[in-house]
Amino acid sequence: MGKPHPVDVHVGSRVRQRRTLLGMSQEKLGDAVGLTFQQIQKYERGANRIGCSRLYEFSKVLDVPVAYVFEDMPVNVLVGRGGRGRGRGLAENATEYQEEKDPLAKRETLELVRAY
């Protein structure tokens, strides 16, 4: 199987971030949208793409607008697929998306924020 697309990884991480901030388990989110927790895991890792209708369901359950999952997307994610899109010309300066240092991607930070 190929490497997940950086946009799918970003969207999945935003779903995981919001779910964690709400104190919701993967199983509870899965039950709310008719999926297993294993499917939620795959979405959150970016291994499976989240379709439009499923993204809409997640946004309702997580109580955020659909645009929430696309917020704070790094420029280098937009550079993918041959440099098309807004990131054109920035490919040589882009770092790998997986190397981004997002403190909210860490479980400990999310638990601290939720506890606060």
Coordinates of C-alpha atoms in Angstrom, one line a residue, residues 13-84:
S13 CA -5.3 14.5 12.5
R14 CA -7.8 17.4 12.8
V15 CA -10.6 14.9 13.4
R16 CA -8.5 13.1 16.0
Q17 CA -7.7 16.5 17.6
R18 CA -11.3 17.5 17.9
R19 CA -12.5 14.1 19.1
T20 CA -9.8 14.1 21.8
L21 CA -10.6 17.7 22.9
L22 CA -14.2 16.5 23.4
G23 CA -13.1 13.5 25.4
M24 CA -14.7 11.2 22.9
S25 CA -13.4 7.7 22.2
Q26 CA -12.9 6.3 18.8
E27 CA -15.6 3.8 19.6
K28 CA -18.1 6.5 20.5
L29 CA -17.4 8.5 17.4
G30 CA -17.7 5.3 15.3
D31 CA -21.0 4.4 16.9
A32 CA -22.3 7.9 16.2
V33 CA -21.6 7.6 12.5
G34 CA -22.1 3.8 12.0
L35 CA -18.5 2.8 11.8
T36 CA -16.1 0.6 13.9
F37 CA -13.3 2.1 15.9
Q38 CA -10.8 0.4 13.5
Q39 CA -12.3 2.4 10.6
I40 CA -12.0 5.6 12.7
Q41 CA -8.4 4.7 13.4
K42 CA -7.7 4.4 9.6
Y43 CA -9.4 7.8 8.9
E44 CA -7.4 9.5 11.7
R45 CA -4.1 8.1 10.4
G46 CA -4.9 9.2 6.9
A47 CA -4.8 5.6 5.7
N48 CA -8.3 5.9 4.4
R49 CA -9.7 9.1 2.8
I50 CA -12.7 10.7 4.3
G51 CA -15.4 11.2 1.7
C52 CA -17.6 14.3 1.6
S53 CA -20.7 12.8 3.2
R54 CA -18.7 11.1 6.0
L55 CA -16.8 14.4 6.6
Y56 CA -20.2 16.1 7.0
E57 CA -21.3 13.4 9.5
F58 CA -18.1 13.9 11.5
S59 CA -18.5 17.7 11.5
K60 CA -22.0 17.3 13.0
V61 CA -21.0 14.8 15.7
L62 CA -17.9 16.8 16.6
D63 CA -19.8 20.1 16.5
V64 CA -17.5 21.9 14.1
P65 CA -17.9 23.3 10.6
V66 CA -16.6 21.1 7.8
A67 CA -13.9 23.7 7.1
Y68 CA -12.4 23.0 10.6
V69 CA -10.5 20.0 9.3
F70 CA -8.8 22.0 6.6
E71 CA -7.7 24.9 8.9
D72 CA -4.0 25.3 9.6
M73 CA -2.9 23.1 6.7
P74 CA 0.8 23.6 6.1
V75 CA 1.9 25.1 2.8
N76 CA 3.9 22.0 1.9
V77 CA 0.7 19.9 1.9
L78 CA -0.6 22.2 -0.9
V79 CA 2.5 21.6 -2.9
G80 CA 1.8 17.9 -3.5
R81 CA 0.9 16.4 -6.8
G82 CA 3.4 18.1 -9.0
G83 CA 3.3 21.6 -7.5
R84 CA -0.3 22.4 -8.6

